[in-house]
Tab-separated table of C-alpha atoms and ligand atoms in Angstrom:
chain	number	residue	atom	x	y	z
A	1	UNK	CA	0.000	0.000	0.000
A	2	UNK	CA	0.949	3.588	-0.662
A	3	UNK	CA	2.291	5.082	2.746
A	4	UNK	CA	3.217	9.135	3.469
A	5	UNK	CA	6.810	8.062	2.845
A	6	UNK	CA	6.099	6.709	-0.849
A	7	UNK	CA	3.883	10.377	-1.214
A	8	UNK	CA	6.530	12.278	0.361
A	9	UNK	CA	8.939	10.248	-1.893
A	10	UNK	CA	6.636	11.081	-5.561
A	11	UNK	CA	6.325	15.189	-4.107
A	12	UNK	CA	10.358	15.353	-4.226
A	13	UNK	CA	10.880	13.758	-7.674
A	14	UNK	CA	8.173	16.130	-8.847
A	15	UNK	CA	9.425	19.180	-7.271
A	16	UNK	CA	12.825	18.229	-9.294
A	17	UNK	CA	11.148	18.362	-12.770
A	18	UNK	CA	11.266	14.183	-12.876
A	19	UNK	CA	8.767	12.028	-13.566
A	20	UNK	CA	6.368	9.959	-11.526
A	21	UNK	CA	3.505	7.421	-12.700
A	22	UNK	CA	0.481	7.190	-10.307
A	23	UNK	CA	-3.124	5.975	-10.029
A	24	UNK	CA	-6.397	7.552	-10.613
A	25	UNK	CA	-9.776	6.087	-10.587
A	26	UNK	CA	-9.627	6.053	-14.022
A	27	UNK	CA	-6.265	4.578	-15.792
A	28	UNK	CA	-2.632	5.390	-14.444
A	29	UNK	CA	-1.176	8.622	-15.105
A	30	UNK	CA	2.322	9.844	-16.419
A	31	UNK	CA	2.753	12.922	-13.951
A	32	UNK	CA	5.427	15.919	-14.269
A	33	UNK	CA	4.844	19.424	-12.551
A	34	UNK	CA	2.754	21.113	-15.095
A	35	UNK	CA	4.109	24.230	-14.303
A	36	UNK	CA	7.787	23.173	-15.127
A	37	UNK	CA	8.095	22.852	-18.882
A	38	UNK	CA	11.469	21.358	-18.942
A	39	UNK	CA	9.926	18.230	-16.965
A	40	UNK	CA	6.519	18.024	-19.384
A	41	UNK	CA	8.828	18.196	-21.947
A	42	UNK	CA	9.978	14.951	-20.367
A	43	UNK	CA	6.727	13.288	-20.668
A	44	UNK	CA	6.409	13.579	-24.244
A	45	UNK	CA	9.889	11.471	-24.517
A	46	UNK	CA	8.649	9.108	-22.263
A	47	UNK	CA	5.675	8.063	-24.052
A	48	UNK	CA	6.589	9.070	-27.578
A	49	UNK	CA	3.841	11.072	-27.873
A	50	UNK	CA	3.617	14.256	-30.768
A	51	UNK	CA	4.348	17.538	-28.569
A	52	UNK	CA	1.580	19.014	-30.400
A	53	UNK	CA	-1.317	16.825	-28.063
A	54	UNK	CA	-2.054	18.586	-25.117
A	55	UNK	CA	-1.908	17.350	-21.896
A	56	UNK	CA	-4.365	16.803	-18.918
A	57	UNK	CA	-3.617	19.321	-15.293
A	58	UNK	CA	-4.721	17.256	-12.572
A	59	UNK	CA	-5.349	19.358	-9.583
A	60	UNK	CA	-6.273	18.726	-5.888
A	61	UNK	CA	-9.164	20.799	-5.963
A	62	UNK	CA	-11.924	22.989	-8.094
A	63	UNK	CA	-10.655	26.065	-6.184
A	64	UNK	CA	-7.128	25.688	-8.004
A	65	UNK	CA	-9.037	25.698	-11.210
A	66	UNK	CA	-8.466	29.950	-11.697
A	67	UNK	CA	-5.227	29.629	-11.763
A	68	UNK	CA	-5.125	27.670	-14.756
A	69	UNK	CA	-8.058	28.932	-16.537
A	70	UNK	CA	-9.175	32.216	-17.386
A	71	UNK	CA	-13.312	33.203	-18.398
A	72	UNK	CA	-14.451	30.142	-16.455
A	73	UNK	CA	-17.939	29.938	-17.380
A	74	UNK	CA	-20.428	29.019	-14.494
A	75	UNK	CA	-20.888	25.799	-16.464
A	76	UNK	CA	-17.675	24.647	-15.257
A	77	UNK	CA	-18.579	25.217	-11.423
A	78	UNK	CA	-21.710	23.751	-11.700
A	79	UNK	CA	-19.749	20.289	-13.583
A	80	UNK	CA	-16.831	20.683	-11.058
A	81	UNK	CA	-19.737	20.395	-8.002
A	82	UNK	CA	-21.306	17.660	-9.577
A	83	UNK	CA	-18.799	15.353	-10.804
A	84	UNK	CA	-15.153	16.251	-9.058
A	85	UNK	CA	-13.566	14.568	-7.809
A	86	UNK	CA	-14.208	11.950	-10.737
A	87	UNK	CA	-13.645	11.077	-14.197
A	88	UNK	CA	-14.478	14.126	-15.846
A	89	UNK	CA	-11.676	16.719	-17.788
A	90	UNK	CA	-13.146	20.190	-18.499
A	91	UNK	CA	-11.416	21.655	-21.123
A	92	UNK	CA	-11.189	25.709	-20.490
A	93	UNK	CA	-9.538	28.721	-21.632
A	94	UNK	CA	-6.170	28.725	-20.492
A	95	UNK	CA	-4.705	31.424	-17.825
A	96	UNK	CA	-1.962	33.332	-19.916
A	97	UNK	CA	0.639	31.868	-17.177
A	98	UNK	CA	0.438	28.050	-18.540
A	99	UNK	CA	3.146	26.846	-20.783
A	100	UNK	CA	3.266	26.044	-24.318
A	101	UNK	CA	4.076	22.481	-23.616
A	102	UNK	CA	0.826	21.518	-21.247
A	103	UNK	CA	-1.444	22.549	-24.314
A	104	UNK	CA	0.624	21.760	-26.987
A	105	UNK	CA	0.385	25.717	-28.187
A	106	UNK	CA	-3.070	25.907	-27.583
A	107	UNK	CA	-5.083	28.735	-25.960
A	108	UNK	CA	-6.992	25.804	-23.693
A	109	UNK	CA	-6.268	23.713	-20.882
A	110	UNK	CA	-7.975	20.456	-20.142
A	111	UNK	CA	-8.493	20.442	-15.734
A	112	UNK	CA	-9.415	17.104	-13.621
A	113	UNK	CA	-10.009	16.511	-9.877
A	114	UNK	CA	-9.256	12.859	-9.505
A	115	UNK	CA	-11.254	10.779	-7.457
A	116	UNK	CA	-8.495	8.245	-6.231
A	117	UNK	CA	-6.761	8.414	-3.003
A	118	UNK	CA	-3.245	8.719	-3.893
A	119	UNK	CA	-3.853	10.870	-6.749
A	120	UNK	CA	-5.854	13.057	-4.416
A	121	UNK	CA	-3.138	12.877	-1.557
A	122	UNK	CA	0.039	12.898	-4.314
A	123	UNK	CA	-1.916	16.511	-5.529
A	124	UNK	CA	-2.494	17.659	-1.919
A	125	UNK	CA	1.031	17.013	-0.695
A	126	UNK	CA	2.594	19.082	-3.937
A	127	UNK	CA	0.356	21.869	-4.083
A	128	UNK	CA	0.560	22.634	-7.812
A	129	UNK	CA	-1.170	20.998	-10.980
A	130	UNK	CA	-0.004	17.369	-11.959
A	131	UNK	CA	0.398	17.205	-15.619
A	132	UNK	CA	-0.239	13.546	-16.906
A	133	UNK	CA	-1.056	11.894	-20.102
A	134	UNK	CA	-2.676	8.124	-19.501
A	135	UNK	CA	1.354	6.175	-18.872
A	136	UNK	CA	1.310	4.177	-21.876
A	137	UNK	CA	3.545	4.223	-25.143
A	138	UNK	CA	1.982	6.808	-27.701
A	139	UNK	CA	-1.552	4.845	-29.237
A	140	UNK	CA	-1.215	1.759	-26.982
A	141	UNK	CA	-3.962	0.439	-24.496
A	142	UNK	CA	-3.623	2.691	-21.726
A	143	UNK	CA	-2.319	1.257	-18.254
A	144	UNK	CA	-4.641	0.236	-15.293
A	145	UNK	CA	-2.279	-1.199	-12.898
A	146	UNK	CA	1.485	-0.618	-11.558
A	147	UNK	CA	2.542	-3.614	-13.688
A	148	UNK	CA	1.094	-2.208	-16.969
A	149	UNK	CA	2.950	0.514	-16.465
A	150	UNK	CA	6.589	-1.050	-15.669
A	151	UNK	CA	5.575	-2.921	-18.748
A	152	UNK	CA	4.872	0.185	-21.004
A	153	UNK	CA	7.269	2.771	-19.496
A	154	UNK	CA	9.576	1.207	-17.460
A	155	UNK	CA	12.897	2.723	-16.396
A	156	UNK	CA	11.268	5.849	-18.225
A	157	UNK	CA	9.768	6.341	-15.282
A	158	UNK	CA	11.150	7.840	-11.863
A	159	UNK	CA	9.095	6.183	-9.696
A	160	UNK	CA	6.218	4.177	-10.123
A	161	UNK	CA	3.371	4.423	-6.963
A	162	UNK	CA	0.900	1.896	-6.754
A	163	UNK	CA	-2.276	1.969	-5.990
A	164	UNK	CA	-4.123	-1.229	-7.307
A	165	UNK	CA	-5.915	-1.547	-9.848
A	166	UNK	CA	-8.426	0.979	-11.257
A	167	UNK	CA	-12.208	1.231	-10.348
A	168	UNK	CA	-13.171	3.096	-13.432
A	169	UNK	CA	-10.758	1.515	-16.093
A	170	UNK	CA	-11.273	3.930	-19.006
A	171	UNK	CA	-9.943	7.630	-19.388
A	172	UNK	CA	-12.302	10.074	-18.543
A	173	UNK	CA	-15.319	12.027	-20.603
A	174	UNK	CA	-13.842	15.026	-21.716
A	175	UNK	CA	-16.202	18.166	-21.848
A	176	UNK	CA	-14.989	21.206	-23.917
A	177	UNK	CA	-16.637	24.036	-22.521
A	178	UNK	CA	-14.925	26.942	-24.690
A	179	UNK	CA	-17.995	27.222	-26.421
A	180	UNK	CA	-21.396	25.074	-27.153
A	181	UNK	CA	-20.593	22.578	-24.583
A	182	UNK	CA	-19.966	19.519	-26.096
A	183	UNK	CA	-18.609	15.926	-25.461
A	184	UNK	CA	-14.835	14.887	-27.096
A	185	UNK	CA	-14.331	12.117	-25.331
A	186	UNK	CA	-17.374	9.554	-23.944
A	187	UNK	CA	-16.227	7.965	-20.715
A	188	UNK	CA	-18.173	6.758	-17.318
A	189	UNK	CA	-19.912	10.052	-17.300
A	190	UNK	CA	-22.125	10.232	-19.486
A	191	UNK	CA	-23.648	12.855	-21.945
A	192	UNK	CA	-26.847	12.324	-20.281
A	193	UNK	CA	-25.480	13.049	-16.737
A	194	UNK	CA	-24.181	16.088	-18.027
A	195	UNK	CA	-26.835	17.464	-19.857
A	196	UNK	CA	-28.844	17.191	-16.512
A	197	UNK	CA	-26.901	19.127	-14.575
A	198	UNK	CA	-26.409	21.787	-16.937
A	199	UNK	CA	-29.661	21.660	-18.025
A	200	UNK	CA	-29.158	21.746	-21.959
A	201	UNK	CA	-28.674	19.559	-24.753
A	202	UNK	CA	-25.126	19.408	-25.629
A	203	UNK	CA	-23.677	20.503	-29.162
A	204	UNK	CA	-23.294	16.874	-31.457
A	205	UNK	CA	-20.802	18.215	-34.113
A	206	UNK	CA	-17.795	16.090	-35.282
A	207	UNK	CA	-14.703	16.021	-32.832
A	208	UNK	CA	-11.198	17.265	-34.234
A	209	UNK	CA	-8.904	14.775	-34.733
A	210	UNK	CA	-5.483	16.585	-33.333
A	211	UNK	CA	-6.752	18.239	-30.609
A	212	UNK	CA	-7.621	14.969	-28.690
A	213	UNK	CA	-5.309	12.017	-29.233
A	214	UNK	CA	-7.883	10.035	-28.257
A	215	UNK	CA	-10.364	11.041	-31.260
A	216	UNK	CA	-7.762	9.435	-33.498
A	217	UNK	CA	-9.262	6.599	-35.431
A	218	UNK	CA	-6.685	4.238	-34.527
A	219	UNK	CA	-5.720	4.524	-30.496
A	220	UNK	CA	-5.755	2.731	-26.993
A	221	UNK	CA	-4.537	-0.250	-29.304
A	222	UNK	CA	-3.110	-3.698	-28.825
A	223	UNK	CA	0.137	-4.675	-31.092
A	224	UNK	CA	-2.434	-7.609	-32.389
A	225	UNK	CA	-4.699	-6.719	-35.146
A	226	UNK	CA	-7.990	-6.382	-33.264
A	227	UNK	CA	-11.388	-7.258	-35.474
A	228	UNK	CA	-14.700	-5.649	-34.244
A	229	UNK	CA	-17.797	-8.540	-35.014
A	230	UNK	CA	-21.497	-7.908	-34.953
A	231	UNK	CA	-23.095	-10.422	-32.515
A	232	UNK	CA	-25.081	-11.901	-35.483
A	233	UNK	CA	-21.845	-12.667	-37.271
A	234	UNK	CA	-19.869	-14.212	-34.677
A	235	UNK	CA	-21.137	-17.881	-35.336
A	236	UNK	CA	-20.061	-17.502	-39.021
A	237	UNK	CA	-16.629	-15.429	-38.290
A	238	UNK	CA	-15.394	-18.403	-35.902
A	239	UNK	CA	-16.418	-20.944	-38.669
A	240	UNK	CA	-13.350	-18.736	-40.715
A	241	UNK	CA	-10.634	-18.436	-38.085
A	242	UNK	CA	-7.548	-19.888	-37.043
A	243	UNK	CA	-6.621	-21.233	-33.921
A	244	UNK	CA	-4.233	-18.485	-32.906
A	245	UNK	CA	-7.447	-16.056	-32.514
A	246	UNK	CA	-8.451	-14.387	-29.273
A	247	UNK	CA	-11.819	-13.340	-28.547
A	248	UNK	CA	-13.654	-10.942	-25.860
A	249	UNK	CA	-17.073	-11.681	-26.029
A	250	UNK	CA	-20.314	-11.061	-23.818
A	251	UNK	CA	-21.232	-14.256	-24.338
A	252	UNK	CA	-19.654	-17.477	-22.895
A	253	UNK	CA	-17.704	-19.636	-24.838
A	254	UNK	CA	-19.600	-21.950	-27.100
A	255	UNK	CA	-18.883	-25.338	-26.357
A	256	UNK	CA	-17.645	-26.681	-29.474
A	257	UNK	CA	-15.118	-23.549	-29.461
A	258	UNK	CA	-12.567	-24.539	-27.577
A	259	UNK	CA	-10.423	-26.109	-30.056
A	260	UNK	CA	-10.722	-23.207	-32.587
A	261	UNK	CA	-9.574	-20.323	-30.862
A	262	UNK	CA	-6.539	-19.448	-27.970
A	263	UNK	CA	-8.537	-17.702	-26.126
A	264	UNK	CA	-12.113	-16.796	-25.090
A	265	UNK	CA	-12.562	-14.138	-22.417
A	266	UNK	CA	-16.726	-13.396	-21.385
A	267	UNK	CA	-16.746	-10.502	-20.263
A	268	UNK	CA	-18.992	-8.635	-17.667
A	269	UNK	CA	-23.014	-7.638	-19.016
A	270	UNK	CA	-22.812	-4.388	-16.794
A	271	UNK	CA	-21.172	-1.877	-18.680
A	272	UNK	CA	-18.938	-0.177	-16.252
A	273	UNK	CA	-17.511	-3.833	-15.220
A	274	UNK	CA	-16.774	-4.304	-18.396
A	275	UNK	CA	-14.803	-1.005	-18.918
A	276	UNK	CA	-12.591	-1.825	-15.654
A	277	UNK	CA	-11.688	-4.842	-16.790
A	278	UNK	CA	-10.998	-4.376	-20.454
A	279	UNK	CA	-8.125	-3.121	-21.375
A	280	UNK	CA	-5.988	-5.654	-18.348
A	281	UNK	CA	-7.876	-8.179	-20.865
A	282	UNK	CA	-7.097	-6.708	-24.010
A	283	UNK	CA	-3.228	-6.491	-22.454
A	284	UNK	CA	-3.458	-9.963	-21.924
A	285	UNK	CA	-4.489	-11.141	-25.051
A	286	UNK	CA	-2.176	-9.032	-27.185
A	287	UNK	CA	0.569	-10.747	-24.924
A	288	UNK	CA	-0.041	-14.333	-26.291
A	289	UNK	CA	1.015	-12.733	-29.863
A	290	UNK	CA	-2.319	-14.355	-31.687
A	291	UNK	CA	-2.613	-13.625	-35.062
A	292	UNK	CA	-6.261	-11.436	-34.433
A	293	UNK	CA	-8.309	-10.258	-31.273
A	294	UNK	CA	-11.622	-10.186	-32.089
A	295	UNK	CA	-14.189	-8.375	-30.716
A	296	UNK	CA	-17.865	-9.188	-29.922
A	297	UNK	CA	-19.388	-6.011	-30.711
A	298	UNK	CA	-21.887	-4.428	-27.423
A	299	UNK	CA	-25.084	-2.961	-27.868
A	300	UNK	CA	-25.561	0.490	-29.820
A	301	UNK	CA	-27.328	2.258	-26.729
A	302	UNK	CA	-25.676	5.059	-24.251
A	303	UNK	CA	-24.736	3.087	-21.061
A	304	UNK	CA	-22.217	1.465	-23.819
A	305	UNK	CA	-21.073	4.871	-25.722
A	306	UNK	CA	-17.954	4.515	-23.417
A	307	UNK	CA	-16.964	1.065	-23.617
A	308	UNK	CA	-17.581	1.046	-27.926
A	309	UNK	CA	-15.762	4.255	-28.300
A	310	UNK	CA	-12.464	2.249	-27.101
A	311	UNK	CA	-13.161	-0.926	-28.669
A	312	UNK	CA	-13.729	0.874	-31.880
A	313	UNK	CA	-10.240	2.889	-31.777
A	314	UNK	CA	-8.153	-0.573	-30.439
A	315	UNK	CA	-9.595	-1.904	-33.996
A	316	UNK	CA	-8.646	0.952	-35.965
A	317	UNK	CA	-12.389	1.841	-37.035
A	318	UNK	CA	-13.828	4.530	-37.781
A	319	UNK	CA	-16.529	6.123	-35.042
A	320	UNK	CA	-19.996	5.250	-34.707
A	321	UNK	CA	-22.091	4.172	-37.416
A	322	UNK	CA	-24.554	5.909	-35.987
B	1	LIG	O1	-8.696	9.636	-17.323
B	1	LIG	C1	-7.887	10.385	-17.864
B	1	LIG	O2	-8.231	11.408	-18.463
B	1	LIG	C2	-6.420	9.994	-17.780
B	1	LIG	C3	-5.956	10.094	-16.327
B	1	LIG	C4	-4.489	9.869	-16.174
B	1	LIG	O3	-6.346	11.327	-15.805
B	1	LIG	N1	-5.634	10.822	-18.635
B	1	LIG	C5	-5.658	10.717	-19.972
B	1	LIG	O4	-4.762	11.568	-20.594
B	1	LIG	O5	-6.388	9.960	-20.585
B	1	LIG	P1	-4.374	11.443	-22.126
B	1	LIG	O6	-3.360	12.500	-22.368
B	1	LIG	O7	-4.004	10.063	-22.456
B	1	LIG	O8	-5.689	11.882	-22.822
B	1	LIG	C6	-6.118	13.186	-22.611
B	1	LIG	C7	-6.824	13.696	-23.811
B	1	LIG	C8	-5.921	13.724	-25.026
B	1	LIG	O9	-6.606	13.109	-26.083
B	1	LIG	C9	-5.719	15.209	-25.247
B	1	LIG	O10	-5.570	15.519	-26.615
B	1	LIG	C10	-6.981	15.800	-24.641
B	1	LIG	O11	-7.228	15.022	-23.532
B	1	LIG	N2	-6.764	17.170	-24.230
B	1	LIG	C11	-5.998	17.637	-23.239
B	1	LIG	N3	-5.998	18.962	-23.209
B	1	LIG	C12	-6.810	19.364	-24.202
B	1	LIG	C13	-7.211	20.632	-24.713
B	1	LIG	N4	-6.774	21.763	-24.195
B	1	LIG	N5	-8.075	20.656	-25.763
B	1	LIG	C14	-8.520	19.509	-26.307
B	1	LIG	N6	-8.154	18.287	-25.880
B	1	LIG	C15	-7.318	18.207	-24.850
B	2	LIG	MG1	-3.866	8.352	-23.440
């Protein structure tokens, strides 16, 4: 378990512009002090990511949230009471003070209150905003547990702190609120939850691609080629396969299957079960090197926006047909 030394420990490295992984409710993060652009600079390296993505502050609490942001529309305090700590980013205007390399040059900042107990006593004990992308590799299935990220990052790293696995499992919904609010990245909160507390419909256009790694086609993906299947078509598809085929499915594993495919992983009917335990699955499939992961596809209705949305970008597809 995570004591006050290990905190004290993650506060120092920060304070001297290194680098230190740590858990949130949602997926691990890759922290540096956002305010220190030599160390974000650092994070980029780490993960290979394009300096040009911006990057997540995580701060301790909604009061910090004016001195990153500037024209903070009511909308924000209202989310902020509702959902903070939790699994919500807001992006914002950004106070003229922020660097260049948190928002990859732009004029916004994207804020979260974390609703984990490390990440909440990590930000408490520093003081300042937390920088931190999700601490995987550039377009790879982001990490929800210490191991996943020695195995991503490694010796990248300056210190790993672990905190279990995480309850949420998914990166949070990201709500731009620069102008018609609207949704660029679906996660355990949902549009609907939103919409009620602000009390408005929220704008539908198309997300752009650059500003949100995430709304790249191809993204939180496995090394194996990953195959998305309607339910209808899964019979017939498993007919056509080889035997070095994984598959996560909401079903359980026909009985006659067992000598077609590698491996057959059910997963959970409940939506957010599903989402905390998919990607440790997804890891562990792409680890037995198969030649294809496929993917039973889950309903087309809101509780699953989340949960689709990440299947669809580990298979490289194109969003929603819908
Ligand atoms: O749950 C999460 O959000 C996790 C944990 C660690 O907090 N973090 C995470 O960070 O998923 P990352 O960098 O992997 O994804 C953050 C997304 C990126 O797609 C980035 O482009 C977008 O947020 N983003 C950050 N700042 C932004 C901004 N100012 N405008 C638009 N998008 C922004
Ligand atoms: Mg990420």
């Amino acid at each position: 378990m995570t004591d006050a030394l290990t905190i004290r420990r993650a506060v120092k490295i920060l304070k001297a512009g290194g680098l230190v992984a740590f858990p949130t409710e949602t997926v691990y993060g890759l922290g540096a002090d956002a305010s220190n652009a030599e160390a974000v600079k650092r994070i980029f390296a780490a993960k290979g990511r394009p300096v040009d993505h911006p990057l997540i502050v995580h701060i301790g609490s909604a009061t910090q949230i004016v001195v990153w942001a500037r024209d903070v529309p009511t909308t924000a305090w209202r989310l902020a009471e509702a959902f903070w700590p939790g699994p919500l980013t807001m992006i914002l205007r950004r106070a003229r003070t922020v660097c260049d390399a948190v928002t990859g040059g732009q004029d916004t900042i994207g804020l979260r209150v974390p609703a984990h107990r490390v990440a909440l006593s990590l930000l408490r004990e520093f003081g300042g905003g937390i920088a931190a992308p999700s601490a995987n590799r550039f377009g790879r299935v982001s990490p929800t547990s210490a191991a996943h990220v020695v195995a991503e990052l490694g010796d990248a790293v300056d210190l790993i702190v672990d905190g279990g696995s995480c309850s949420v499992g998914i990166e949070s919904t990201i709500v731009d609120l620069t102008g018609q609010p609207r949704i660029l990245r679906p996660g355990k909160i949902s549009r609907e939850a939103i919409e009620a507390v602000l009390s408005t419909r929220l704008d539908e256009s198309v997300m752009e691609a650059p500003r949100v790694s995430g709304a790249l086609q191809s993204h939180y993906a496995p090394h194996t080629p990953v195959r998305w299947v309607e339910p209808e078509r899964l019979d017939v598809v498993l007919d056509e396969v080889t035997t070095r085929t994984g598959v996560i499915a909401l079903r359980p594993e026909p009985r006659n299957c067992s000598s077609r495919v590698a491996a057959w992983r059910t997963m959970s009917a409940d939506p957010a079960l599903y989402a905390q335990d998919l990607y440790a699955q997804l890891r562990a499939l792409d680890e037995l090197r198969l030649d294809q992961i496929l993917i039973e596809e889950p309903p087309d209705v809101t509780e699953w926006e989340a949960v689709r949305d990440r299947l669809r970008k580990a298979a490289g597809r194109p969003p929603a047909r819908a």
